Structure formats: C-alpha cells, structure tokens
Coordinates of C-alpha atoms and ligand atoms in Angstrom, one line a residue:
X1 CA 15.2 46.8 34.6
X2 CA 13.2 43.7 33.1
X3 CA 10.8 44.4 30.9
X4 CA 7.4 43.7 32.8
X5 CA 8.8 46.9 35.4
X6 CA 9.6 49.0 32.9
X7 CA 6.2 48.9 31.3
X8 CA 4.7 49.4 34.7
X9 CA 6.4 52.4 36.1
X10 CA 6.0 54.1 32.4
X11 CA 2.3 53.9 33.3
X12 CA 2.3 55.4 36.7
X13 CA 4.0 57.9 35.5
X14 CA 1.1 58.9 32.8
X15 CA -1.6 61.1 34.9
X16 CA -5.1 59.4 34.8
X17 CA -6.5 62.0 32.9
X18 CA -4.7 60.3 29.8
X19 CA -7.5 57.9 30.0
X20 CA -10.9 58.0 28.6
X21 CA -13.2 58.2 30.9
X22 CA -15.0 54.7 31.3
X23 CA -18.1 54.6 29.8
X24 CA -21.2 52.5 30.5
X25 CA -22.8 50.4 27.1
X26 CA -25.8 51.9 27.9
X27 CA -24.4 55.8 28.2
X28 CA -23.1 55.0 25.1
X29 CA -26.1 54.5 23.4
X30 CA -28.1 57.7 22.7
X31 CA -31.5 57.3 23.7
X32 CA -34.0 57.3 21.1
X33 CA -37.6 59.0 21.1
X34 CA -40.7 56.6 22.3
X35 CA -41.4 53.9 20.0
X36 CA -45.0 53.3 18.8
X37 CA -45.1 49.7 17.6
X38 CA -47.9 46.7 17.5
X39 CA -48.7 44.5 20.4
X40 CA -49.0 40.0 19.6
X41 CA -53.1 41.1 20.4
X42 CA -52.5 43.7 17.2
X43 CA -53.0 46.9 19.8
X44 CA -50.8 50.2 19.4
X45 CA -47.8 50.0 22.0
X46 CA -45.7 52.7 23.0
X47 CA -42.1 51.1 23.6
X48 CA -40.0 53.6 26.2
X49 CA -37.0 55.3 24.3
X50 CA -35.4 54.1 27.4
X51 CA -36.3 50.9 27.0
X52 CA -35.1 50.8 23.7
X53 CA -31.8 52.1 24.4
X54 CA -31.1 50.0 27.3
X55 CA -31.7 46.9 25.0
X56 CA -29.4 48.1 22.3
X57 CA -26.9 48.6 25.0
X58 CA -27.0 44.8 26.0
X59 CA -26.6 43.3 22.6
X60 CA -23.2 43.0 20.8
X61 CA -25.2 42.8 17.4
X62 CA -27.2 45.6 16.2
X63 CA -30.6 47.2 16.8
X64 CA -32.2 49.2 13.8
X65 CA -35.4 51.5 14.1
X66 CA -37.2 53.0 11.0
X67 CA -34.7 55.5 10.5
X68 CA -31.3 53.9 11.4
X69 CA -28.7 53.3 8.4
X70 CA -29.7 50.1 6.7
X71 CA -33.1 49.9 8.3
X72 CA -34.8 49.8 4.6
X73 CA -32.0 46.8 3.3
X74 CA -32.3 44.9 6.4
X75 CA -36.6 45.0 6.4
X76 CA -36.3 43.4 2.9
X77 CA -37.3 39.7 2.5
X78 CA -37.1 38.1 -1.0
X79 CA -40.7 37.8 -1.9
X80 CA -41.0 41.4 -3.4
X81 CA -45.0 41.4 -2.6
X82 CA -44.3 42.3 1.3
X83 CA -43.3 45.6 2.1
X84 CA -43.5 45.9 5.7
X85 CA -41.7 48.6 8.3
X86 CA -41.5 46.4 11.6
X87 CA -40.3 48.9 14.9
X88 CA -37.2 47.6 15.8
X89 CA -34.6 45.2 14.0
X90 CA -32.4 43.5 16.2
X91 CA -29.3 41.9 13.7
X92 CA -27.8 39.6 16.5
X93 CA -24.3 38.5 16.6
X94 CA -25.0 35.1 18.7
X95 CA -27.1 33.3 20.9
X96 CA -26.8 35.5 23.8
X97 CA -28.5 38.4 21.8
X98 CA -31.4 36.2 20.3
X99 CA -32.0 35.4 23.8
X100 CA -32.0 39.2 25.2
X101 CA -34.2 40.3 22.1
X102 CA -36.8 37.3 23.0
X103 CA -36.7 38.4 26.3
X104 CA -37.6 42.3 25.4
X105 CA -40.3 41.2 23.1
X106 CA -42.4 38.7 25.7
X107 CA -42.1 41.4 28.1
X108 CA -43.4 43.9 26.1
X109 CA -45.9 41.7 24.6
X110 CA -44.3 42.4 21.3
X111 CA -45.2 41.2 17.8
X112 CA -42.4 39.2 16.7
X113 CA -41.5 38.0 13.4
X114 CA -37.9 35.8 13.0
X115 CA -36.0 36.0 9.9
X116 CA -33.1 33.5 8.6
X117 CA -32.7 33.3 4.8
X118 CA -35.9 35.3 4.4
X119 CA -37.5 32.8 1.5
X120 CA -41.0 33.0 3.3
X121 CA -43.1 32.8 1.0
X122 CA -46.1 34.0 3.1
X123 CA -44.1 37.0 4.1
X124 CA -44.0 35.7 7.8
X125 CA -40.9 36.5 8.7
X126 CA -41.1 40.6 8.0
X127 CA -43.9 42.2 10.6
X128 CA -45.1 45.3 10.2
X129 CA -44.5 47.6 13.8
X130 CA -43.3 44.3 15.5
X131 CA -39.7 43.3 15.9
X132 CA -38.2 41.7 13.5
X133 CA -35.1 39.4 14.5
X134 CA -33.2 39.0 11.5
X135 CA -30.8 36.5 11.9
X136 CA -28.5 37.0 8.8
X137 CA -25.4 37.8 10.4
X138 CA -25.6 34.5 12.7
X139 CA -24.1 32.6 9.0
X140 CA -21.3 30.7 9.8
X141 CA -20.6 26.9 8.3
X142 CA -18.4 24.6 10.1
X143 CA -17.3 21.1 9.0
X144 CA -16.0 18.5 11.0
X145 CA -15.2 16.2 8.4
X146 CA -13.8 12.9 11.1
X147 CA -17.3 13.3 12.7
X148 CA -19.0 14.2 9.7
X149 CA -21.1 16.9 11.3
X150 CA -21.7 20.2 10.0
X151 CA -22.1 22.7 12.7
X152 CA -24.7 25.6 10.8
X153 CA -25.7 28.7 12.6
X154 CA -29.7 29.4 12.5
X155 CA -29.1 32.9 9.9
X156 CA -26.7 31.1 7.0
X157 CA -27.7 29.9 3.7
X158 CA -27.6 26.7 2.0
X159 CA -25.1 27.7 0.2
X160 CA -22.7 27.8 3.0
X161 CA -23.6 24.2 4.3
X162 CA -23.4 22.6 0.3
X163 CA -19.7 24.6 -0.3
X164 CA -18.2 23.3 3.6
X165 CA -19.4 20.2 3.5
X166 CA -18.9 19.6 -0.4
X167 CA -14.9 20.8 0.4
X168 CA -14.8 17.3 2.4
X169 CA -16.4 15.4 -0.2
X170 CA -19.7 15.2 2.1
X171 CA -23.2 16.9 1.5
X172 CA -26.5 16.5 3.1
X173 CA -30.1 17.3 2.1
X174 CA -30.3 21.4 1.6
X175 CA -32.9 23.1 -0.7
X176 CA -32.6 23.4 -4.8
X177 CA -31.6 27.0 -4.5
X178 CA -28.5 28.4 -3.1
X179 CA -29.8 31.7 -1.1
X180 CA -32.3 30.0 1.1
X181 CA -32.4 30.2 4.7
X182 CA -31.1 27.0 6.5
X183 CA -33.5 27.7 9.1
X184 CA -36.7 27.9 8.0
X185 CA -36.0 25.2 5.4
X186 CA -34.9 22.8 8.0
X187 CA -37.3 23.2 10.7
X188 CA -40.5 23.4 8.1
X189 CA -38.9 19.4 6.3
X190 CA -36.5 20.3 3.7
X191 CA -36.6 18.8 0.4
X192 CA -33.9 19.1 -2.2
X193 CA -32.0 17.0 -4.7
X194 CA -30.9 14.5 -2.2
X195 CA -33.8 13.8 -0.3
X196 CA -34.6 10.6 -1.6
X197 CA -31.1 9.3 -1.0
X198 CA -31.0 10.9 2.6
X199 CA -34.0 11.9 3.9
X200 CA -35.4 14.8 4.3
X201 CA -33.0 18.1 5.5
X202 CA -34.8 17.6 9.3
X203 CA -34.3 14.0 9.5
X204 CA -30.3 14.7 9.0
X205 CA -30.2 17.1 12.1
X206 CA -28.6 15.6 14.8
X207 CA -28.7 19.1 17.5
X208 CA -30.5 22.2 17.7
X209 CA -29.7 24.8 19.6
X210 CA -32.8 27.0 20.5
X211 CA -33.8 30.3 22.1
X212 CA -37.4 29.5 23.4
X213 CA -40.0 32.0 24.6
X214 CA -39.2 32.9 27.5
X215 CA -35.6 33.6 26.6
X216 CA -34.0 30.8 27.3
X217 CA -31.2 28.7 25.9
X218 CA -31.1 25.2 25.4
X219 CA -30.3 21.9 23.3
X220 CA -32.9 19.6 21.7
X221 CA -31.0 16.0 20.3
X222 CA -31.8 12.5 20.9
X223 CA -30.5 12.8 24.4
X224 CA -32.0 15.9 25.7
X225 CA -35.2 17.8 25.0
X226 CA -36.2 14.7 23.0
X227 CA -39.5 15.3 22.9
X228 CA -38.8 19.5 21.6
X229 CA -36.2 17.8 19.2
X230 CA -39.2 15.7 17.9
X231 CA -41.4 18.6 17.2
X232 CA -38.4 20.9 15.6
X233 CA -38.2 17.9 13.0
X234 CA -40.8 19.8 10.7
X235 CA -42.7 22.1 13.3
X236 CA -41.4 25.3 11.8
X237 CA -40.7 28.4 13.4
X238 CA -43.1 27.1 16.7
X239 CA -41.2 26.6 19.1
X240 CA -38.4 28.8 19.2
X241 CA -35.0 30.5 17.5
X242 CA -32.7 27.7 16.1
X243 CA -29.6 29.8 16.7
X244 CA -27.6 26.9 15.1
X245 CA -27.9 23.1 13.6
X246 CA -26.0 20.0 13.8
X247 CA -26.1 18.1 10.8
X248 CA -25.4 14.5 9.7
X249 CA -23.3 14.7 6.4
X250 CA -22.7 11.9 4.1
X251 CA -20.1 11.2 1.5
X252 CA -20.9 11.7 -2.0
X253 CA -19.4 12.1 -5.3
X254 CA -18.7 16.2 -5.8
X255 CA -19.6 15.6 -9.6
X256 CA -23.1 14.5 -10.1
X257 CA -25.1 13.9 -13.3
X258 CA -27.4 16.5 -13.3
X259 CA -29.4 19.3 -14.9
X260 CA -33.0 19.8 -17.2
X261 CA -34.5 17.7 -19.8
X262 CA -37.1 20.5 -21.2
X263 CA -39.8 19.5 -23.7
X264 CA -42.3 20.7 -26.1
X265 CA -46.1 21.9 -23.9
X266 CA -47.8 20.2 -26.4
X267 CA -45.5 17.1 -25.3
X268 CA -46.4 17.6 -21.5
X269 CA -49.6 14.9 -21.3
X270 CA -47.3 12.0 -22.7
X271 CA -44.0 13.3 -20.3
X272 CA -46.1 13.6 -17.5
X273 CA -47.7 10.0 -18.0
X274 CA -44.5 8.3 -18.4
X275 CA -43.0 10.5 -15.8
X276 CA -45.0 9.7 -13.2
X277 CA -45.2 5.9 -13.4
X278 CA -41.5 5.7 -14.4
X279 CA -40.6 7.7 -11.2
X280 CA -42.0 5.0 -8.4
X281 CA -39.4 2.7 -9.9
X282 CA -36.4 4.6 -9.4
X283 CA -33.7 4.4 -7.0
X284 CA -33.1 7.0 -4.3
X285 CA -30.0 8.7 -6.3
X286 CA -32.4 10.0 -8.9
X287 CA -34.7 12.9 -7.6
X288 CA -36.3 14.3 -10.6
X289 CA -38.4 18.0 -10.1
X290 CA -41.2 18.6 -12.6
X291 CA -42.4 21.9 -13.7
X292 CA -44.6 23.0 -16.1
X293 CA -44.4 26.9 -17.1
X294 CA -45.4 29.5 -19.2
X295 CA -43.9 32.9 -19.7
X296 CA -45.5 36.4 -19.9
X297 CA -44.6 35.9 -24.0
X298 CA -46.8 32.7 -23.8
X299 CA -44.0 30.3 -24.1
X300 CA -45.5 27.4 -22.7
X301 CA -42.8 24.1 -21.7
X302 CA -42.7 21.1 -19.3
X303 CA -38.5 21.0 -17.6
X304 CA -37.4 18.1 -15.3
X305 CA -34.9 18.9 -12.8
X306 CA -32.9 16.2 -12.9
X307 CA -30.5 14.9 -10.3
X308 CA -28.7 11.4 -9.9
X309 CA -26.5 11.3 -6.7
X310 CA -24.7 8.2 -7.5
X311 CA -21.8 7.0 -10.4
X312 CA -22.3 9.1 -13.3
X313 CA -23.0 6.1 -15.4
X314 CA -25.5 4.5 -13.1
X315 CA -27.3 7.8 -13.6
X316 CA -27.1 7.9 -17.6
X317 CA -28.6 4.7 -17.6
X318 CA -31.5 5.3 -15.5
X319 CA -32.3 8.7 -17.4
X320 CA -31.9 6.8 -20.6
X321 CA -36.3 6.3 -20.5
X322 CA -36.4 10.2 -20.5
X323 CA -34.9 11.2 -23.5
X324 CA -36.7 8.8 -25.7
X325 CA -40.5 10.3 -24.4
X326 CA -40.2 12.5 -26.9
X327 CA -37.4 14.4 -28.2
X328 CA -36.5 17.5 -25.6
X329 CA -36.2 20.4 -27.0
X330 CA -33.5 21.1 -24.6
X331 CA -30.9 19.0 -22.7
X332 CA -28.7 20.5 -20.5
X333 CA -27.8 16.8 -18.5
X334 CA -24.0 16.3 -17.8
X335 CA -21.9 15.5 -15.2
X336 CA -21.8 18.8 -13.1
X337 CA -20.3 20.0 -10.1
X338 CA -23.4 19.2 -7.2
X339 CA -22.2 22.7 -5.8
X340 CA -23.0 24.2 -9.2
X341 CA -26.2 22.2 -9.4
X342 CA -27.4 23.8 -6.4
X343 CA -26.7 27.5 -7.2
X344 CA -28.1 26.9 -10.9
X345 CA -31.9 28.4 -10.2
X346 CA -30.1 31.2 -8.0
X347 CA -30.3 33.7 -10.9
X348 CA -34.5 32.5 -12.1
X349 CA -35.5 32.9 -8.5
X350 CA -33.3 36.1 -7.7
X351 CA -34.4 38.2 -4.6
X352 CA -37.5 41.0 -5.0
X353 CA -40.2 39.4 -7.5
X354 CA -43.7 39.3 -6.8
X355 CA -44.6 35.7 -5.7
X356 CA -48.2 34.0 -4.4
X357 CA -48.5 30.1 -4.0
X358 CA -50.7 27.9 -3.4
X359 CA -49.6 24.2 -2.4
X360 CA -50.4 20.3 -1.4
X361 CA -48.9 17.5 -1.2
X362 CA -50.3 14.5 -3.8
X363 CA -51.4 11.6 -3.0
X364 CA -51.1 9.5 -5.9
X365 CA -50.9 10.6 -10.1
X366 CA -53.8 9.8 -12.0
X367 CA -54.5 10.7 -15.4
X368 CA -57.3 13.6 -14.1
X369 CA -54.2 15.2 -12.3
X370 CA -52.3 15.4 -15.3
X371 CA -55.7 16.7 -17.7
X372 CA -56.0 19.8 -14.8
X373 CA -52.0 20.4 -14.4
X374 CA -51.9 20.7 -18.2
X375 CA -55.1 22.7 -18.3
X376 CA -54.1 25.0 -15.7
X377 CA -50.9 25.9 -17.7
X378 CA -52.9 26.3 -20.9
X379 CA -54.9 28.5 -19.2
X380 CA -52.5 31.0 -17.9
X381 CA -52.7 34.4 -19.7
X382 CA -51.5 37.4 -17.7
X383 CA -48.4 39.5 -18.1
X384 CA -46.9 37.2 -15.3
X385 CA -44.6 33.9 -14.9
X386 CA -47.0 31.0 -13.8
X387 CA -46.0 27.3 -13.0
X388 CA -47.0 24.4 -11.7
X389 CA -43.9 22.4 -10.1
X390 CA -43.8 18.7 -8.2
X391 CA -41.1 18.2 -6.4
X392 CA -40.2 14.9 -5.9
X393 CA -40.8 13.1 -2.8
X394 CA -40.4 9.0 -1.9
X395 CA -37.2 7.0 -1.0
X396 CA -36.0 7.5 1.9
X397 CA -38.4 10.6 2.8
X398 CA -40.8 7.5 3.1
X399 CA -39.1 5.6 5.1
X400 CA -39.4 7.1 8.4
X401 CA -42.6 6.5 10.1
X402 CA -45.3 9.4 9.7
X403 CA -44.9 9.7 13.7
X404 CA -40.8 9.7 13.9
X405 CA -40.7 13.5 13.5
X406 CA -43.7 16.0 13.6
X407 CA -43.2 15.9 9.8
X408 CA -45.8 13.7 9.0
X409 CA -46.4 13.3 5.2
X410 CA -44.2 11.1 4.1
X411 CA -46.2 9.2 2.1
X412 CA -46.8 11.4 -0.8
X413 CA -45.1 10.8 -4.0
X414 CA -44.9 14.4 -4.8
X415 CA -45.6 18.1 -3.3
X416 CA -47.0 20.1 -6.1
X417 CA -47.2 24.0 -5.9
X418 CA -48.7 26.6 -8.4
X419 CA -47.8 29.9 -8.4
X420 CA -47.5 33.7 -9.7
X421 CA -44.3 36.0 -10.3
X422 CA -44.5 39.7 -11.5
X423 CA -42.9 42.5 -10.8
X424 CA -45.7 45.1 -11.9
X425 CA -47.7 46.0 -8.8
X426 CA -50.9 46.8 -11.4
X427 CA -51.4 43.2 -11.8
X428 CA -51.2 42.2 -8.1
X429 CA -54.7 41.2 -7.6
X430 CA -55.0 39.0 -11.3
X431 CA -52.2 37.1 -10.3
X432 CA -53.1 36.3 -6.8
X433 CA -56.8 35.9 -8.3
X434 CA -55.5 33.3 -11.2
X435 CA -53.1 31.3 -8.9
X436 CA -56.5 30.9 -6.6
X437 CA -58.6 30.0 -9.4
X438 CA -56.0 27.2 -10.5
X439 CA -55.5 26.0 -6.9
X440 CA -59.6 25.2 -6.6
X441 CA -59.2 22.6 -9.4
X442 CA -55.7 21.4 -8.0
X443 CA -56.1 20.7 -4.7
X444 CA -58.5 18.3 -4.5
X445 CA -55.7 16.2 -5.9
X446 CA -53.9 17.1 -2.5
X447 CA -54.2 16.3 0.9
X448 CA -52.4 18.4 3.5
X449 CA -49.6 20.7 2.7
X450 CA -45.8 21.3 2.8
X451 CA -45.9 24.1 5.8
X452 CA -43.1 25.9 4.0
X453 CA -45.2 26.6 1.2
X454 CA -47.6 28.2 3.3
X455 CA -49.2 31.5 2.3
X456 CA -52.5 32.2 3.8
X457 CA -54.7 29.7 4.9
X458 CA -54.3 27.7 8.3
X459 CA -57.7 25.7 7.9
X460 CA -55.6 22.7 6.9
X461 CA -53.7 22.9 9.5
X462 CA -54.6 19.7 11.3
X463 CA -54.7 17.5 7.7
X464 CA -51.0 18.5 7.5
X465 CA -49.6 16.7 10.9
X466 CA -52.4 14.2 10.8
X467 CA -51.7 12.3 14.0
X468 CA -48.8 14.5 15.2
X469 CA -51.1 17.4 15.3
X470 CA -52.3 16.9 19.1
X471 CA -48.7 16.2 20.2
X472 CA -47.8 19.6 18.5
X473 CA -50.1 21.6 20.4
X474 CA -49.0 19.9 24.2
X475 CA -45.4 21.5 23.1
X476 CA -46.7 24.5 21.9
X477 CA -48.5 24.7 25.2
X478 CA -45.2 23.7 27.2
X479 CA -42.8 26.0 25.2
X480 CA -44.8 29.2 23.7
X481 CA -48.1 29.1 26.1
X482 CA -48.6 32.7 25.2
X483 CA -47.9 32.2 21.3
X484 CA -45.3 34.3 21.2
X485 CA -43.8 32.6 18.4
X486 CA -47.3 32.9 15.8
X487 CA -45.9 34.4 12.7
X488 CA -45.3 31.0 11.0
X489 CA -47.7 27.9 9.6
X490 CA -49.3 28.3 13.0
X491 CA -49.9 25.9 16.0
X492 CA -51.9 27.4 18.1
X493 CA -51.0 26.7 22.0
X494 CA -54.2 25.5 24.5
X495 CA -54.6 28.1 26.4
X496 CA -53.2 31.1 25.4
X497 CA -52.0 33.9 27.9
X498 CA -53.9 36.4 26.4
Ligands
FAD1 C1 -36.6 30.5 -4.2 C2 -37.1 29.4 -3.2 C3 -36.7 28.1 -3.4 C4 -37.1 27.2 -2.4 N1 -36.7 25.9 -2.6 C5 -37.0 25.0 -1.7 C6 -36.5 23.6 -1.8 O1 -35.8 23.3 -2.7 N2 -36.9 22.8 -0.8 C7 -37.7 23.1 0.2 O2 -38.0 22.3 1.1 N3 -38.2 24.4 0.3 C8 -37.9 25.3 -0.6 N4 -38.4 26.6 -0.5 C9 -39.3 26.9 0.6 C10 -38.4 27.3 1.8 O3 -38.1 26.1 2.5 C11 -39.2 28.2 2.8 O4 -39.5 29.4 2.1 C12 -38.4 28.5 4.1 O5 -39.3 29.1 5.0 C13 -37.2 29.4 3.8 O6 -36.5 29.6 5.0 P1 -35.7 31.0 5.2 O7 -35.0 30.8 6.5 O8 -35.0 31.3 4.0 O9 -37.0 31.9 5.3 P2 -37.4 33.1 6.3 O10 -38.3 34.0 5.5 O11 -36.2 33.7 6.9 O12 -38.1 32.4 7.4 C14 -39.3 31.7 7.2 C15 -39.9 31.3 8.5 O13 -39.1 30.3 9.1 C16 -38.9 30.5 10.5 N5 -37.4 30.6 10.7 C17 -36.5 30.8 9.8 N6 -35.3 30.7 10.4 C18 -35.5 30.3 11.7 C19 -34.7 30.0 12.8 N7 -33.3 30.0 12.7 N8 -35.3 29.7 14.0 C20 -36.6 29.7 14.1 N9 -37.5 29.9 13.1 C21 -36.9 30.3 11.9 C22 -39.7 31.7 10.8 O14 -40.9 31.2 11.3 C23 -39.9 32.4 9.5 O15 -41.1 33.1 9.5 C24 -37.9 27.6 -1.4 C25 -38.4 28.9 -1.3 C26 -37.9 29.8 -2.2 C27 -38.4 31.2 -2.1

C-alpha cells in the first residue's frame, strides 16, 4: 500500500468523536462583564462584554482589560509621572489587528491613545479608560543590505534598527538613546548623532505603512499617498498607525570617535561661548549635544556629547578646539563602537523616573542666552535632577526646504529643552513649578518647538509648522475628520464630527 493510502484509511478508521469539536475564535473567548470606559468627547461609555469579546476573538495579538495578566506591565510608559488605567489594551501581532482595533475604537467613539517605544514625554501615548494600542510586540528589524533599506515595524526600538543595520556596516539617523520608540521618534523629526550628516530620522524614510482612521491600510512614499507621506515627515502621531517604516541606510564606519568632554560649571560661560560659535563651522560628521546639569547633591557641570561620523582622525582633529577651552574635568572621547555610542545614556535615562519638560527650538546664540542657561542651572535647588540640553541641529537638517516635509524648522541651530527628574512623588508640584519658572526666561530665546518634546501646551502650535500648518489641517481633515487620532502634539481637523 503507498504511503499516502495507508495514512488515509488509518483515519477513517478512527471514529469522529476522536476529534475536538471545532470551535469558533469567538466561543473561545469568555465573554467579559460590560466595560465602562471614556468616550473622544471625555463622556462615560459602556463598551458591551460582547463587544469586547468579539473583538478579542478577531485579533491574533492580545486584548488586556484592567484585570487581565500583564495589564499593570503593559499600561506602563517610561515617564514615571503618568499612571494611567486605560479600558482595554490591545498588544497587536500585525497590521491586520491595528486595523481591527482602529476600527472598534471609531465605532465606539473611543478614546484612543497609540503606544510604540513609549518615550512620550507628555504621557500621550497611555489614556486613562480609553484604549490604548500598544504596539511593542510589532518590533521586528530587517536589513536589506544590496538595497540598503531597513524594513522597521511601527512598535521596535532604535536599538533594533542601529544593531541590523550596523551588522551591514550601514546606519541611519535614530535617537541618542537606545530604548526609544522608532515610531514616535520618526514621525515627530528625529534627531540623533547623525543628523547632521543625514538628515533628520524622517527625511531617511523612504515608505510607511499606515492604519488610518477609519481602519484602513495603506502606503504613503514618493509614488503613492504623496501628499500623506509629506505630512508623516514630522506630523506625529496625526494621521494614523505607522505599522512599519522603510528606511534609507547609509554606509558608515562601525567605530566612531565619540563620547563626553565634561567641564567645570564655573567653566560653562567660556564653553558655551566658544561652543556655540565653533559649532556653525563644523562639518556634518561632528554633531556635538550640550547639557548643562546639576544633581540633587548640587553638583553642578556642563558635558558635550560628542559624535564624529567620519575617519577617526578627521574627527580628533576637529575636537582638538574643545579640549583646549579649558581643561575637562572628564574625557571619555575614543574611538567607540557607534552601537555602543548609542546605548550609552540607556542606563541615565532608564524607564520609570519622574520627568516634565519644557522645549524650543533657538534661533540663533547670543551671549543673553548663555547668561539665562547658566543662570537657570545655578538656580536649581530641589532634591531633583535638572538640565538644560541643546541638541544639535544644522547640516543637512538644513538643507531641505522648510516646506519639503511638514517638519518645518530646519533652520534652527539648536533645540534646547529644560527639564525635571525625581522619583519622590512629594516634590511633584516644585519640580514641575521650577522647570516652568526656568522655561519663562528661556523661551523667549525660542521660536516654535520640537513636537516630540511636547508636554502641555498646544498654543504654539501654529509657530511650530509655520507655513506647513494649513496644509496640515486639509490632511487632518481628509484623514482623521473626526480626530480620532488627538492624543499627540495636536492638529486639529476643520470640522470635527463631533
Ligand atoms: C530618554 C529619551 C531620549 C530621547 N532622545 C531623543 C533623541 O535623541 N532624538 C529625538 O529626536 N527625540 C528624542 N526623544 C524624544 C522622542 O522622540 C519622543 O519621546 C518620541 O515620542 C518617542 O517615541 P516612542 O515611540 O518611544 O514614544 P511613545 O510614547 O510610544 O509614543 C509617543 C507618541 O508617538 C506617536 N506614535 C508612536 N508610535 C507610533 C506609531 N507607530 N504610529 C503612529 N503614532 C505613533 C503617538 O502619538 C504617541 O502618543 C527622547 C525621549 C526620551 C524619553
């Protein structure tokens, strides 16, 4: 008997009783109680346990309510001041499951918040008795080193994209710290230590992939959706899920010179002079981030982040200027892995701190900028981390036109934050009381903002795009009409549903 008979009559022979029973997703899914959660108009909803169940049955990923296994892990996001219990977290396992939770929440008129790396530092992307899409498990990297594209779903972390790409000898512009979302940092710009040489991480996206608000799939490049793909390029979370990325890599040198030159507070005002003229004369391999800090045991010290993405010897030679300032008090610059560059803040700006910022982008550096950065550091007393950091912009951030991508401040030579960190929930209100205080004699210096440093004003909404901002709101009105996509550095649609 060949072997494809035999198999078939030993089945006949076993009665169908043998078999499980076939069983629907959905009857396989018990079916929860009624679900009181928080309409996009902020009114108490009851979602139907029915509902609920039926929509757990459909996704291949998982659905969490406030007492599912996990539920309390998965609600976390890293800035430690936002403890929020949204309804229902949907963990989906692809694009097909982003699409059926969007789906769910429009029709239920559902507040819904979107999490990928969950760095917001506005707490936007945990809601509290909304649904919460938490895209973490949506994290795989993939290189394609002969068309030097990287392939990143809309959930992973930089990480993933630097260690891929880096394994090819490629890289492209990700964030300085290894545990932040790709997602959120693309679609808001994306600065990092190779921003100067390459642009910002949204001008190196050559794809997007997107779940849009009314639950539907669909590319945004050059050739399609060109005018969505436009307004991705820095519009944030707007518009829709990014369920993944295509990214333009570039080949670079896998050891870089890099690390800090830190020096004496009471040598910050002569650093920061020479710092800021010397830095509109450099090349785009050098990308240098300034911060100035002081420490809840009033240590007080100015660090530059330093990062030269071209031959090591090129770079020694530029940095050369640096180290004869002043002496630093610590120099930690050497040729270094850019992989370990990249993960070397990971353990400073670990997961579950306390965290309020305020943030502009400069104009230009003038002495009075550097008297009320120094004086805003030597005023700093509480039990709490504070700093003032200016991340680098320039190079070829600058290059592309103001109107090329709905990112539209490319002009300023730096982005300058301050900000609070504690962990003690008793100081809470000083903190966020002193970072405000320092920010009404900082931003004045500032026009517009970076929308991933957003926290909890919108009023500069329109100074931020400038003259993108009316094209934003006709997509915003084509895409999201109803705003069902508003927990983000908000463009409000022009006529919204409700
Ligand atoms: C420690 C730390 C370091 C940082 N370093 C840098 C830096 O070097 N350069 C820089 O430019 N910025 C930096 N940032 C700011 C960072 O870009 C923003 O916090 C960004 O929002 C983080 O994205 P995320 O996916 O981790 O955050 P999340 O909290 O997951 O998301 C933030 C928002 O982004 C949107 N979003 C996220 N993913 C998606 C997606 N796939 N589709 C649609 N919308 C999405 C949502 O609106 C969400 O509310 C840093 C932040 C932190 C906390």
């Amino acid at each position: 008997m060949k072997r494809r008979q035999f198999i078939h009559s030993a089945l006949a022979a076993v009665p169908a009783v043998a078999f499980p029973r076939f069983v629907s997703a959905a009857e396989s899914v018990a079916t929860p109680a009624d679900v009181e959660a928080l309409s996009l108009q902020g009114k108490e909803i009851l979602l139907k346990g029915a509902d609920v169940r039926d929509l757990a049955a459909r996704l291949r990923g998982e659905l969490m309510l406030r007492d599912s296994a996990g539920y309390d892990g998965a609600r976390k996001i890293w800035n430690g001041a936002f403890d929020r219990h949204p309804a229902l977290i949907v963990r989906p396992s692809g694009a097909a499951d982003v699409m059926e939770a969007v789906k769910f929440a429009a029709s239920n008129q559902l507040l819904l918040s979107v999490r990928g790396g969950g760095h917001s530092l506005s707490g936007q992307s945990v809601c509290e008795k909304g649904m919460m899409i938490d895209l973490s498990p949506m994290n795989s990297a993939r290189v394609d080193p002969k068309r030097r594209i990287a392939s990143i779903e809309g959930g992973a972390l930089l990480g993933a994209l630097d260690r891929e790409a880096l394994a090819h000898g490629l890289a492209t512009t990700a964030g300085t710290v290894s545990h932040t979302g790709v997602g959120g940092l693309t679609l808001g710009g994306g600065f990092g230590r190779l921003a100067r040489h390459f642009g910002l991480a949204c001008d190196n996206v050559r794809a997007i992939d997107l779940v849009t608000a009314d639950g539907k799939f669909l590319t945004a490049s050059e050739q399609e959706n060109k005018e969505l793909f436009w307004g991705l390029r820095g519009g944030g979370g707007n518009f829709g899920i990014a369920t993944s990325f295509d990214f333009q890599l570039h080949p670079v040198d896998p050891i870089m010179l890099g690390g800090d030159l830190v020096y004496s507070f009471e040598d910050a005002p002569k650093v920061l002079e020479f710092y800021f003229g010397f830095a509109e004369t450099q090349p785009d391999e050098l990308n240098i981030d300034v911060s100035l800090v002081r420490l809840p045991n009033d240590k007080r010290f100015l660090a530059l982040d330093i990062c030269y993405s071209g031959p090591v010897a090129a770079g020694e030679k530029a940095i050369a200027p640096l180290r004869a300032i002043r002496k630093p008090i610590e120099d930690s610059v050497k040729p270094t892995p850019y992989v370990e560059l990249q993960k070397s803040s990971d353990v400073a700006t670990a997961h579950g701190h306390k965290f309020y910022i305020k943030a502009g982008f400069l104009q230009k550096t003038t002495s009075a900028l550097i008297d009320d950065i120094v004086a805003t550091i030597a005023s700093a007393h509480l039990p709490v981390i504070n700093a003032v950091s200016l991340p680098q912009g320039g190079g070829a951030i600058a290059r592309v036109k103001a109107g090329a991508t709905a990112f539209a401040q490319r002009a300023a030579p730096h982005n300058m934050f301050v900000m609070s960190r504690w962990d003690d929930p008793a100081v809470t209100e000083e903190a966020g009381n002193w970072t405000r205080n320092a920010w009404k004699k900082l931003e004045p210096h500032t026009h517009g903002f970076y929308v991933n440093e957003f926290n909890d004003d919108s009023s500069r909404m329109r100074e931020t795009y400038g003259p993108n901002y009316d094209r934003m709101v006709a997509l915003k009105t084509k895409y999201d009409a109803g705003n069902l996509f508003r927990l983000n550095p908000n463009v409000p649609p022009k006529v919204a549903k409700a």
